[in-house]
Short mmCIF file of C-alpha atoms and ligand atoms in Angstrom, two decimals:
data_model
loop_
_atom_site.label_atom_id
_atom_site.label_comp_id
_atom_site.label_asym_id
_atom_site.label_seq_id
_atom_site.Cartn_x
_atom_site.Cartn_y
_atom_site.Cartn_z
CA UNK M 209 9.10 17.01 -51.75
CA UNK M 210 9.50 16.22 -48.09
CA UNK M 211 7.23 17.97 -45.62
CA UNK M 212 8.88 18.69 -42.47
CA UNK M 213 6.51 17.82 -39.27
CA UNK M 214 7.03 20.28 -36.59
CA UNK M 215 7.40 19.09 -33.02
CA UNK M 216 4.12 19.20 -31.04
CA UNK M 217 3.99 22.48 -28.96
CA UNK M 218 3.52 21.87 -24.86
CA UNK M 219 -0.20 22.75 -25.41
CA UNK M 220 -0.68 20.07 -28.04
CA UNK M 221 0.95 17.70 -25.57
CA UNK M 222 -1.10 18.82 -22.63
CA UNK M 223 -4.28 18.54 -24.74
CA UNK M 224 -3.40 15.07 -25.72
CA UNK M 225 -2.91 13.97 -22.25
CA UNK M 226 -6.24 15.71 -20.94
CA UNK M 227 -8.03 13.81 -23.96
CA UNK M 228 -6.40 10.56 -23.08
CA UNK M 229 -7.57 10.73 -19.45
CA UNK M 230 -10.73 11.86 -20.72
CA UNK M 231 -11.24 8.97 -22.90
CA UNK M 232 -10.49 6.74 -19.71
CA UNK M 233 -7.25 5.33 -21.41
CA UNK M 234 -4.20 4.87 -19.70
CA UNK M 235 -1.24 6.94 -19.47
CA UNK M 236 2.19 5.11 -20.52
CA UNK M 237 5.83 5.58 -19.33
CA UNK M 238 6.72 7.00 -22.93
CA UNK M 239 3.73 9.64 -23.11
CA UNK M 240 4.32 13.18 -22.19
CA UNK M 241 2.69 13.93 -18.85
CA UNK M 242 2.59 17.23 -16.77
CA UNK M 243 5.36 17.59 -14.18
CA UNK M 244 2.47 17.60 -11.12
CA UNK M 245 0.96 14.23 -12.34
CA UNK M 246 4.37 12.88 -12.46
CA UNK M 247 5.09 13.92 -8.81
CA UNK M 248 2.02 12.94 -7.61
CA UNK M 249 2.25 9.33 -9.05
CA UNK M 250 5.84 9.11 -7.81
CA UNK M 251 4.63 10.29 -4.06
CA UNK M 252 1.59 7.87 -3.98
CA UNK M 253 3.56 4.92 -5.54
CA UNK M 254 6.54 5.30 -3.35
CA UNK M 255 4.52 5.68 -0.15
CA UNK M 256 2.64 2.52 -1.16
CA UNK M 257 5.82 0.71 -1.89
CA UNK M 258 7.41 1.80 1.27
CA UNK M 259 4.24 0.77 3.12
CA UNK M 260 4.55 -2.92 1.79
CA UNK M 261 8.26 -3.04 2.81
CA UNK M 262 7.75 -1.57 6.42
CA UNK M 263 4.46 -3.64 6.51
CA UNK M 264 6.61 -6.73 6.72
CA UNK M 265 7.66 -5.73 10.31
CA UNK M 266 4.69 -6.13 12.31
CA UNK M 267 3.85 -9.62 11.05
CA UNK M 268 7.47 -10.50 10.59
CA UNK M 269 7.68 -10.21 14.42
CA UNK M 270 5.50 -13.29 14.53
CA UNK M 271 7.27 -15.68 12.27
CA UNK M 272 9.52 -17.21 14.75
CA UNK M 273 6.54 -17.63 17.12
CA UNK M 274 3.92 -18.95 15.11
CA UNK M 275 1.86 -21.62 16.92
CA UNK M 276 2.42 -24.45 14.31
CA UNK M 277 4.27 -25.23 11.16
CA UNK M 278 1.40 -24.57 8.92
CA UNK M 279 0.81 -20.97 10.45
CA UNK M 280 4.48 -20.35 10.05
CA UNK M 281 4.54 -21.30 6.49
CA UNK M 282 1.48 -19.46 5.71
CA UNK M 283 2.90 -16.23 7.56
CA UNK M 284 6.23 -16.52 5.79
CA UNK M 285 4.60 -16.84 2.12
CA UNK M 286 2.31 -13.54 3.08
CA UNK M 287 5.40 -11.58 4.38
CA UNK M 288 7.23 -12.46 1.26
CA UNK M 289 4.35 -11.48 -1.00
CA UNK M 290 4.52 -8.29 0.78
CA UNK M 291 8.28 -7.93 -0.08
CA UNK M 292 7.19 -8.65 -4.01
CA UNK M 293 4.46 -5.74 -3.83
CA UNK M 294 7.08 -3.31 -2.79
CA UNK M 295 9.47 -4.64 -5.60
CA UNK M 296 6.70 -4.24 -8.27
CA UNK M 297 5.71 -0.74 -6.95
CA UNK M 298 9.48 0.48 -6.96
CA UNK M 299 9.66 -0.85 -10.40
CA UNK M 300 6.46 1.28 -11.16
CA UNK M 301 7.85 4.24 -9.99
CA UNK M 302 11.17 3.94 -11.85
CA UNK M 303 9.07 4.18 -15.17
CA UNK M 304 8.48 7.63 -14.00
CA UNK M 305 12.01 8.50 -13.87
CA UNK M 306 12.44 8.13 -10.09
CA UNK M 307 15.70 6.42 -8.91
CA UNK M 308 15.03 3.31 -6.73
CA UNK M 309 18.10 4.29 -4.27
CA UNK M 310 16.85 7.61 -3.87
CA UNK M 311 13.44 6.45 -2.86
CA UNK M 312 14.87 4.06 -0.26
CA UNK M 313 17.11 6.97 0.95
CA UNK M 314 14.01 9.28 1.12
CA UNK M 315 12.11 6.65 3.09
CA UNK M 316 15.11 5.86 5.79
CA UNK M 317 15.61 9.75 6.34
CA UNK M 318 11.87 10.03 6.77
CA UNK M 319 11.41 12.52 3.91
CA UNK M 320 8.67 10.17 2.53
CA UNK M 321 5.84 8.46 4.23
CA UNK M 322 4.49 5.11 4.50
CA UNK M 323 1.01 3.86 5.83
CA UNK M 324 0.26 4.93 9.48
CA UNK M 325 -1.05 1.52 10.16
CA UNK M 326 2.22 -0.08 10.40
CA UNK M 327 3.26 2.03 13.46
CA UNK M 328 1.04 0.14 15.75
CA UNK M 329 2.37 -2.94 17.74
CA UNK M 330 1.61 -6.56 17.19
CA UNK M 331 1.02 -8.05 20.85
CA UNK M 332 -0.32 -11.21 20.22
CA UNK M 333 -0.68 -13.91 17.43
CA UNK M 334 -4.44 -13.02 16.97
CA UNK M 335 -2.99 -9.59 15.59
CA UNK M 336 -1.66 -11.45 12.67
CA UNK M 337 -5.30 -12.54 11.88
CA UNK M 338 -6.69 -9.26 12.43
CA UNK M 339 -3.92 -7.59 10.12
CA UNK M 340 -5.16 -9.96 7.47
CA UNK M 341 -8.97 -9.50 8.06
CA UNK M 342 -8.78 -5.57 8.71
CA UNK M 343 -5.54 -4.23 7.30
CA UNK M 344 -5.71 -6.26 4.14
CA UNK M 345 -9.11 -5.63 3.90
CA UNK M 346 -8.79 -1.90 4.10
CA UNK M 347 -5.78 -2.15 1.48
CA UNK M 348 -8.12 -4.16 -0.87
CA UNK M 349 -10.92 -1.69 -0.49
CA UNK M 350 -8.75 1.04 -1.49
CA UNK M 351 -6.63 -0.62 -4.01
CA UNK M 352 -9.28 -2.52 -6.27
CA UNK M 353 -10.42 0.92 -7.72
CA UNK M 354 -6.68 1.59 -8.29
CA UNK M 355 -6.40 -1.22 -10.81
CA UNK M 356 -8.25 1.51 -13.02
CA UNK M 357 -5.91 4.12 -12.02
CA UNK M 358 -4.66 6.33 -15.09
CA UNK M 359 -1.06 5.40 -14.84
CA UNK M 360 -0.65 2.16 -16.69
CA UNK M 361 2.28 0.52 -15.03
CA UNK M 362 0.80 1.25 -11.40
CA UNK M 363 -2.66 0.10 -12.28
CA UNK M 364 -1.29 -3.22 -13.97
CA UNK M 365 0.78 -3.74 -10.76
CA UNK M 366 -2.12 -3.14 -8.54
CA UNK M 367 -4.22 -6.22 -10.40
CA UNK M 368 -1.59 -8.78 -9.06
CA UNK M 369 -1.36 -7.10 -5.75
CA UNK M 370 -5.10 -7.20 -5.12
CA UNK M 371 -5.24 -10.71 -6.04
CA UNK M 372 -2.62 -11.53 -3.46
CA UNK M 373 -4.15 -9.40 -0.82
CA UNK M 374 -7.49 -10.98 -1.41
CA UNK M 375 -5.93 -14.14 -0.36
CA UNK M 376 -4.23 -12.52 2.58
CA UNK M 377 -7.36 -11.22 3.77
CA UNK M 378 -8.79 -14.62 3.54
CA UNK M 379 -6.04 -16.34 5.28
CA UNK M 380 -6.50 -13.61 8.23
CA UNK M 381 -10.06 -14.33 8.52
CA UNK M 382 -9.71 -18.17 8.55
CA UNK M 383 -7.14 -17.95 11.36
CA UNK M 384 -9.60 -15.84 13.53
CA UNK M 385 -12.45 -18.18 12.76
CA UNK M 386 -10.20 -20.99 14.18
CA UNK M 387 -9.37 -18.88 17.21
CA UNK M 388 -13.12 -17.88 17.60
CA UNK M 389 -13.86 -21.61 17.61
CA UNK M 390 -11.08 -22.37 20.26
CA UNK M 391 -11.06 -21.46 24.02
CA UNK M 392 -12.15 -18.37 25.85
CA UNK M 393 -8.61 -17.23 26.00
CA UNK M 394 -8.21 -17.28 22.34
CA UNK M 395 -11.65 -15.41 21.70
CA UNK M 396 -10.39 -12.58 24.06
CA UNK M 397 -7.21 -12.28 22.34
CA UNK M 398 -9.31 -11.84 18.96
CA UNK M 399 -11.59 -9.22 20.46
CA UNK M 400 -8.73 -7.47 22.05
CA UNK M 401 -6.72 -7.21 18.56
CA UNK M 402 -9.88 -6.05 16.81
CA UNK M 403 -10.26 -3.21 19.59
CA UNK M 404 -6.71 -1.88 18.79
CA UNK M 405 -6.78 -2.33 14.97
CA UNK M 406 -10.25 -1.12 14.23
CA UNK M 407 -9.66 2.73 14.38
CA UNK M 408 -6.13 2.59 12.89
CA UNK M 409 -7.73 0.56 9.98
CA UNK M 410 -10.21 3.40 9.40
CA UNK M 411 -7.47 5.73 9.28
CA UNK M 412 -5.46 3.94 6.57
CA UNK M 413 -7.81 5.81 4.23
CA UNK M 414 -6.43 9.07 4.93
CA UNK M 415 -7.59 12.18 6.26
CA UNK M 416 -11.30 13.30 5.62
CA UNK M 417 -12.12 14.71 2.48
CA UNK M 418 -12.39 18.21 3.34
CA UNK M 419 -8.82 17.85 4.69
CA UNK M 420 -7.27 16.30 2.14
CA UNK M 421 -5.17 18.52 -0.26
CA UNK M 422 -4.46 15.93 -2.81
CA UNK M 423 -7.98 14.21 -3.36
CA UNK M 424 -9.32 16.80 -5.71
CA UNK M 425 -6.59 16.95 -8.41
CA UNK M 426 -5.95 13.14 -8.16
CA UNK M 427 -9.48 12.48 -8.82
CA UNK M 428 -9.47 14.97 -11.86
CA UNK M 429 -6.44 13.01 -13.08
CA UNK M 430 -8.31 9.57 -12.39
CA UNK M 431 -5.34 8.47 -10.39
CA UNK M 432 -7.87 7.84 -7.49
CA UNK M 433 -11.48 6.73 -8.36
CA UNK M 434 -12.85 7.48 -5.17
CA UNK M 435 -12.51 9.83 -2.11
CA UNK M 436 -10.90 9.01 1.26
CA UNK M 437 -14.39 8.96 2.81
CA UNK M 438 -16.26 7.08 0.04
CA UNK M 439 -13.83 4.22 0.50
CA UNK M 440 -13.64 4.35 4.22
CA UNK M 441 -17.47 3.86 4.26
CA UNK M 442 -17.38 1.09 1.70
CA UNK M 443 -15.06 -0.61 4.06
CA UNK M 444 -17.09 -0.16 7.14
CA UNK M 445 -20.25 -1.44 5.06
CA UNK M 446 -18.08 -4.63 4.22
CA UNK M 447 -16.68 -5.22 7.59
CA UNK M 448 -19.74 -4.91 9.93
CA UNK M 449 -21.21 -8.20 8.57
CA UNK M 450 -17.99 -10.05 8.86
CA UNK M 451 -17.59 -8.96 12.41
CA UNK M 452 -20.95 -10.34 12.97
CA UNK M 453 -20.20 -13.74 11.38
CA UNK M 454 -16.92 -13.89 13.41
CA UNK M 455 -18.78 -13.24 16.64
CA UNK M 456 -16.61 -10.01 17.71
CA UNK M 457 -17.80 -6.63 18.64
CA UNK M 458 -16.39 -3.39 16.68
CA UNK M 459 -15.30 -0.92 19.38
CA UNK M 460 -17.59 1.77 18.21
CA UNK M 461 -20.85 2.42 20.15
CA UNK M 462 -22.00 4.75 17.30
CA UNK M 463 -21.88 2.07 14.84
CA UNK M 464 -25.65 1.74 13.51
CA UNK M 465 -27.44 0.88 10.27
CA UNK M 466 -28.94 3.91 8.73
CA UNK M 467 -31.53 2.86 6.50
CA UNK M 468 -32.13 6.25 4.93
CA UNK M 469 -28.47 6.43 3.74
CA UNK M 470 -28.28 2.74 3.14
CA UNK M 471 -24.91 2.68 4.96
CA UNK M 472 -23.57 2.14 8.48
CA UNK M 473 -23.17 5.54 10.41
CA UNK M 474 -19.78 5.27 12.73
CA UNK M 475 -18.24 7.24 15.34
CA UNK M 476 -15.79 10.26 15.24
CA UNK M 477 -12.26 9.15 14.16
CA UNK M 478 -9.39 10.56 16.20
CA UNK M 479 -7.95 12.71 13.60
CA UNK M 480 -5.34 14.27 15.97
CA UNK M 481 -3.98 10.53 16.50
CA UNK M 482 -3.59 10.00 12.78
CA UNK M 483 -1.46 13.40 12.51
CA UNK M 484 0.64 12.38 15.26
CA UNK M 485 1.42 8.83 13.82
CA UNK M 486 1.99 10.37 10.41
CA UNK M 487 4.27 13.03 11.75
CA UNK M 488 6.33 10.09 13.34
CA UNK M 489 4.74 10.04 16.85
CA UNK M 490 3.11 6.70 16.67
CA UNK M 491 3.96 3.80 19.11
CA UNK M 492 6.14 2.11 16.87
CA UNK M 493 7.63 4.79 14.48
CA UNK M 494 11.03 4.93 15.91
CA UNK M 495 11.38 1.11 16.01
CA UNK M 496 10.19 0.57 12.41
CA UNK M 497 12.47 3.12 10.75
CA UNK M 498 15.66 1.87 13.15
CA UNK M 499 14.98 -1.74 11.89
CA UNK M 500 14.66 -0.54 8.28
CA UNK M 501 17.69 1.56 8.42
CA UNK M 502 19.57 -1.42 9.98
CA UNK M 503 18.34 -3.80 7.10
CA UNK M 504 19.47 -1.33 4.42
CA UNK M 505 23.11 -1.16 6.04
CA UNK M 506 22.96 -5.08 6.68
CA UNK M 507 22.06 -5.43 3.05
CA UNK M 508 24.98 -3.11 1.59
CA UNK M 509 27.30 -6.27 0.82
CA UNK M 510 24.54 -7.58 -1.29
CA UNK M 511 23.99 -4.52 -3.31
CA UNK M 512 27.85 -4.41 -3.87
CA UNK M 513 28.11 -7.81 -4.87
CA UNK M 514 25.18 -7.61 -7.32
CA UNK M 515 26.79 -4.29 -8.82
CA UNK M 516 30.02 -6.14 -9.20
CA UNK M 517 28.55 -9.20 -10.84
CA UNK M 518 26.52 -6.96 -13.29
CA UNK M 519 29.64 -4.98 -14.07
CA UNK M 520 31.67 -8.44 -14.84
CA UNK M 521 28.81 -9.59 -17.11
CA UNK M 522 28.88 -6.44 -19.03
CA UNK M 523 32.70 -6.76 -19.38
CA UNK M 524 32.27 -10.38 -20.69
CA UNK M 525 29.54 -9.30 -23.02
CA UNK M 526 31.73 -6.59 -24.37
CA UNK M 527 34.66 -8.85 -24.71
CA UNK M 528 32.65 -11.50 -26.41
CA UNK M 529 31.22 -9.12 -28.90
CA UNK M 530 34.68 -7.55 -29.84
CA UNK M 531 36.13 -11.18 -30.34
CA UNK M 532 33.38 -12.03 -32.60
CA UNK M 533 33.82 -8.86 -34.63
CA UNK M 534 37.57 -9.65 -34.79
CA UNK M 535 37.19 -13.14 -35.84
N1 LIG X 691 -0.70 6.98 6.63
O1 LIG X 691 -4.32 14.32 0.42
P1 LIG X 691 -4.33 12.95 0.97
C1 LIG X 691 -0.48 -2.07 2.23
C2 LIG X 691 -0.57 11.24 3.62
S1 LIG X 691 -1.68 -0.91 2.35
C3 LIG X 691 0.36 7.76 6.23
O2 LIG X 691 -5.71 12.27 1.32
P2 LIG X 691 -3.88 11.08 -0.93
C4 LIG X 691 -0.68 -3.64 2.10
C5 LIG X 691 -0.63 11.58 2.32
O3 LIG X 691 0.28 10.70 1.41
C6 LIG X 691 -1.19 0.66 2.86
N2 LIG X 691 0.33 8.87 5.42
O4 LIG X 691 -3.28 12.00 0.17
C7 LIG X 691 -0.36 -4.22 3.27
C8 LIG X 691 -0.60 12.87 1.87
O5 LIG X 691 0.97 13.07 2.01
P3 LIG X 691 1.65 14.34 1.51
C9 LIG X 691 -0.60 1.42 1.61
C10 LIG X 691 -0.91 9.12 4.86
O6 LIG X 691 -2.35 10.59 -1.48
C11 LIG X 691 -1.28 -4.83 4.25
C12 LIG X 691 -1.36 13.48 3.01
O7 LIG X 691 -1.16 12.55 4.07
N3 LIG X 691 -1.35 1.60 0.83
O8 LIG X 691 0.68 -1.64 2.43
C13 LIG X 691 -1.99 8.45 5.23
O9 LIG X 691 -4.55 11.77 -2.01
C14 LIG X 691 -0.82 -5.69 5.38
C15 LIG X 691 -2.63 14.14 2.80
O10 LIG X 691 -3.51 12.97 2.38
C16 LIG X 691 -1.43 2.82 -0.26
O11 LIG X 691 -0.48 3.50 -0.17
C17 LIG X 691 -1.90 7.25 5.96
N4 LIG X 691 -2.90 6.37 6.34
O12 LIG X 691 -4.21 9.94 -0.39
C18 LIG X 691 1.03 -4.64 3.46
C19 LIG X 691 -2.58 2.92 -1.10
N5 LIG X 691 -3.10 8.79 4.55
O13 LIG X 691 0.99 14.91 0.45
C20 LIG X 691 1.42 -5.33 4.82
C21 LIG X 691 -2.32 4.10 -2.23
C22 LIG X 691 -2.75 10.03 4.06
O14 LIG X 691 1.61 15.21 2.83
C23 LIG X 691 0.34 -5.87 5.61
N6 LIG X 691 -2.49 5.35 -1.75
N7 LIG X 691 -1.49 10.06 4.10
O15 LIG X 691 3.09 13.88 1.18
C24 LIG X 691 -3.63 5.80 -1.68
O16 LIG X 691 -4.76 5.52 -2.04
C25 LIG X 691 -3.41 7.27 -1.39
O17 LIG X 691 -2.28 7.94 -1.17
C26 LIG X 691 -4.23 7.47 0.28
C27 LIG X 691 -3.85 9.02 0.66
C28 LIG X 691 -5.53 7.26 0.28
C29 LIG X 691 -3.40 6.52 1.35
#
């Protein structure tokens, strides 16, 4: 006698999903998942991928002007890594059913976000070092816990990305150390870049917890492992001693060790500035988007050629298979 197994009900699937999250196990592409989880994951992964791709622009601005062949090679490699991170992340989003062309379309039409930090200009070569130190430093702080994120493909992509970003952070710090051991003018450049990037780096962690609409649900689903404020504090605590070792001053008169809390206190962040930058009104939003749109248009022939090549290969494979069957 055959026993007919009935398909699991929606509530069975939901219970299985909740239990998987509860046991700290990973959700994988073939697993059932609630629509809200899928949407949140696609939003976060897409925003992250777009950030990596747009994030190539501020540093790319210095590739042709790097002061030596060594610095140029390092910077080229870093910017290429960022392109790679964008590609792993778009692939992770595709496992959730997202279409890569659609994600790109949403970015260039301004319907999906990318990190606020990439809307600030890179005015001197010291900015390249400060981006490595502070921006990659903040990115690592935020992303190391994401290696334990509940969505398998995202968490696994994050492991490699974090390894490469640690390397990026080191190169930034090494560049700044070199400049700090140079002339007074070079030290001034490092201080000026630090002054401009410090506050925007703190904003990378997102709005404060009581104004963060997604944190509670993302923590419950173990997509996020720490809140925005927890990670921001961790970054400040980690960076203050690094600034001291480097010999630069962080531009915050309220920055002070609080022995009772066991953390550094820091001054008020200008949340109005973050809102303005996120909504398109930052110093370089228009420039970054225009360049991304132009790159997309310039790349149309490559996409067409690749699609045509794939079509011909498919045709040849079908012809070869038909011949074999006929032989
Ligand atoms: N910029 O409710 P929450 C890099 C949006 S690192 C722009 O707190 P959530 C490496 C947020 O999406 C940079 N938008 O949101 C690199 C949400 O949008 P909605 C990328 C922001 O998701 C280094 C709304 O505000 N890293 O690229 C920002 O729970 C050097 C409300 O916020 C990641 O993406 C912001 N700063 O927490 C490359 C990491 N903050 O719902 C080149 C992964 C918030 O209105 C050179 N992402 N928003 O559409 C995350 O960890 C989270 O998504 C947060 C935001 C923490 C960014």
